[in-house]
Amino acid sequence: MEKIRIAAYSDPSVLLKSNTCQNFTKALNSTDEQMMEEWKKLREQMNKNNADPEGKAAEFNSRLNSPDRKDYATIDLITFGWGNCSNDKIKRVEHDARMNKEFYSLFLKTDSECDEP
């Protein structure tokens, strides 16, 4: 996933080989108008969970009116759109108390980065 994501910054068409998160893949490989519309939807969704939605909206508007707006849109759509969406689709093992017990039984002592000397 990371290799695809990194390659997509310079060539978004590599995302077409992936079957995940089609709305972002299509937006990144479409017209500028469609790309900007999907970018706007993404930023509006992200602002709902932000501590400073007005500040983020102002930042978005300044980037939307920037000559580099397509670059900003590409970065956001790949990083926060396709990247987060794809990451959510990765199947992960659920950790439980038994797993922790078995892990710690492998060692005589374990230290945390937060442990005091």
Short mmCIF file of C-alpha atoms in Angstrom, two decimals:
data_model
loop_
_atom_site.label_atom_id
_atom_site.label_comp_id
_atom_site.label_asym_id
_atom_site.label_seq_id
_atom_site.Cartn_x
_atom_site.Cartn_y
_atom_site.Cartn_z
CA MET A 1 0.00 0.00 0.00
CA GLU A 2 2.81 2.43 0.85
CA LYS A 3 4.60 1.81 -2.45
CA ILE A 4 1.40 2.50 -4.35
CA ARG A 5 0.70 5.63 -2.32
CA ILE A 6 4.20 7.02 -2.85
CA ALA A 7 4.08 6.32 -6.59
CA ALA A 8 0.63 7.94 -6.82
CA TYR A 9 1.96 11.39 -5.92
CA SER A 10 3.75 11.57 -9.27
CA ASP A 11 1.39 9.29 -11.21
CA PRO A 12 -2.13 8.91 -9.75
CA SER A 13 -3.01 6.36 -12.45
CA VAL A 14 -1.20 3.69 -10.38
CA LEU A 15 -4.21 3.77 -8.07
CA LEU A 16 -6.35 2.41 -10.90
CA LYS A 17 -4.72 -1.00 -10.32
CA SER A 18 -6.18 -1.04 -6.81
CA ASN A 19 -9.82 -1.85 -6.12
CA THR A 20 -9.94 0.15 -2.92
CA CYS A 21 -11.42 3.57 -2.33
CA GLN A 22 -12.66 4.13 -5.85
CA ASN A 23 -14.08 7.59 -5.20
CA PHE A 24 -10.59 8.94 -4.51
CA THR A 25 -9.01 6.94 -7.33
CA LYS A 26 -11.56 8.27 -9.81
CA ALA A 27 -11.19 11.85 -8.58
CA LEU A 28 -7.41 11.75 -8.90
CA ASN A 29 -7.70 10.45 -12.46
CA SER A 30 -10.48 12.74 -13.66
CA THR A 31 -10.97 16.32 -14.70
CA ASP A 32 -9.79 19.15 -12.48
CA GLU A 33 -13.42 20.03 -11.70
CA GLN A 34 -14.24 16.51 -10.44
CA MET A 35 -11.00 16.40 -8.48
CA MET A 36 -11.75 19.71 -6.76
CA GLU A 37 -15.28 18.56 -5.90
CA GLU A 38 -14.00 15.37 -4.22
CA TRP A 39 -11.30 17.37 -2.45
CA LYS A 40 -13.95 19.75 -1.12
CA LYS A 41 -16.05 16.81 0.17
CA LEU A 42 -13.00 15.30 1.85
CA ARG A 43 -12.02 18.55 3.57
CA GLU A 44 -15.60 19.17 4.74
CA GLN A 45 -15.70 15.68 6.26
CA MET A 46 -12.31 16.18 7.91
CA ASN A 47 -13.35 19.57 9.34
CA LYS A 48 -16.26 17.96 11.21
CA ASN A 49 -13.75 16.23 13.51
CA ASN A 50 -11.27 19.08 13.77
CA ALA A 51 -10.82 21.26 16.84
CA ASP A 52 -10.57 24.36 14.62
CA PRO A 53 -12.98 23.80 11.72
CA GLU A 54 -13.12 27.50 10.81
CA GLY A 55 -9.33 27.72 10.62
CA LYS A 56 -9.12 24.59 8.49
CA ALA A 57 -11.89 25.90 6.23
CA ALA A 58 -9.96 29.16 5.77
CA GLU A 59 -6.80 27.17 4.99
CA PHE A 60 -8.71 25.09 2.45
CA ASN A 61 -10.16 28.19 0.78
CA SER A 62 -6.74 29.80 0.45
CA ARG A 63 -5.34 26.61 -1.07
CA LEU A 64 -8.36 26.27 -3.35
CA ASN A 65 -7.65 29.75 -4.72
CA SER A 66 -3.91 29.12 -5.02
CA PRO A 67 -2.18 28.54 -8.36
CA ASP A 68 -0.94 25.25 -6.80
CA ARG A 69 -4.45 24.07 -5.96
CA LYS A 70 -4.13 20.88 -8.02
CA ASP A 71 -0.99 19.92 -6.07
CA TYR A 72 -2.74 20.59 -2.75
CA ALA A 73 -5.74 18.56 -3.87
CA THR A 74 -3.55 15.66 -5.00
CA ILE A 75 -1.67 15.57 -1.71
CA ASP A 76 -4.84 15.66 0.40
CA LEU A 77 -6.74 13.16 -1.73
CA ILE A 78 -3.88 10.66 -1.67
CA THR A 79 -2.82 11.17 1.95
CA PHE A 80 -6.08 11.72 3.78
CA GLY A 81 -8.50 10.30 1.24
CA TRP A 82 -7.09 7.21 -0.44
CA GLY A 83 -4.42 6.55 2.22
CA ASN A 84 -6.74 6.63 5.23
CA CYS A 85 -9.49 4.77 3.37
CA SER A 86 -7.08 2.01 2.29
CA ASN A 87 -5.59 1.80 5.76
CA ASP A 88 -9.06 1.24 7.23
CA LYS A 89 -9.55 -1.75 4.92
CA ILE A 90 -6.47 -3.63 6.19
CA LYS A 91 -7.50 -6.65 8.22
CA ARG A 92 -5.83 -6.59 11.61
CA VAL A 93 -5.54 -9.13 14.35
CA GLU A 94 -7.52 -8.22 17.43
CA HIS A 95 -5.36 -8.09 20.52
CA ASP A 96 -6.68 -9.65 23.68
CA ALA A 97 -5.38 -10.36 27.19
CA ARG A 98 -4.21 -13.85 26.20
CA MET A 99 -1.98 -12.46 23.45
CA ASN A 100 -0.38 -10.00 25.87
CA LYS A 101 0.19 -12.74 28.44
CA GLU A 102 1.86 -14.99 25.85
CA PHE A 103 3.99 -12.11 24.56
CA TYR A 104 5.26 -11.15 28.00
CA SER A 105 5.93 -14.80 28.91
CA LEU A 106 8.63 -14.83 26.20
CA PHE A 107 10.81 -12.39 28.15
CA LEU A 108 12.35 -12.30 31.62
CA LYS A 109 11.85 -8.55 31.81
CA THR A 110 10.28 -5.94 29.56
CA ASP A 111 10.94 -2.20 29.76
CA SER A 112 8.77 0.52 28.38
CA GLU A 113 10.18 3.73 26.96
CA CYS A 114 8.27 5.46 29.73
CA ASP A 115 9.74 3.36 32.57
CA GLU A 116 11.93 5.26 35.01
CA PRO A 117 15.51 3.92 35.46
#
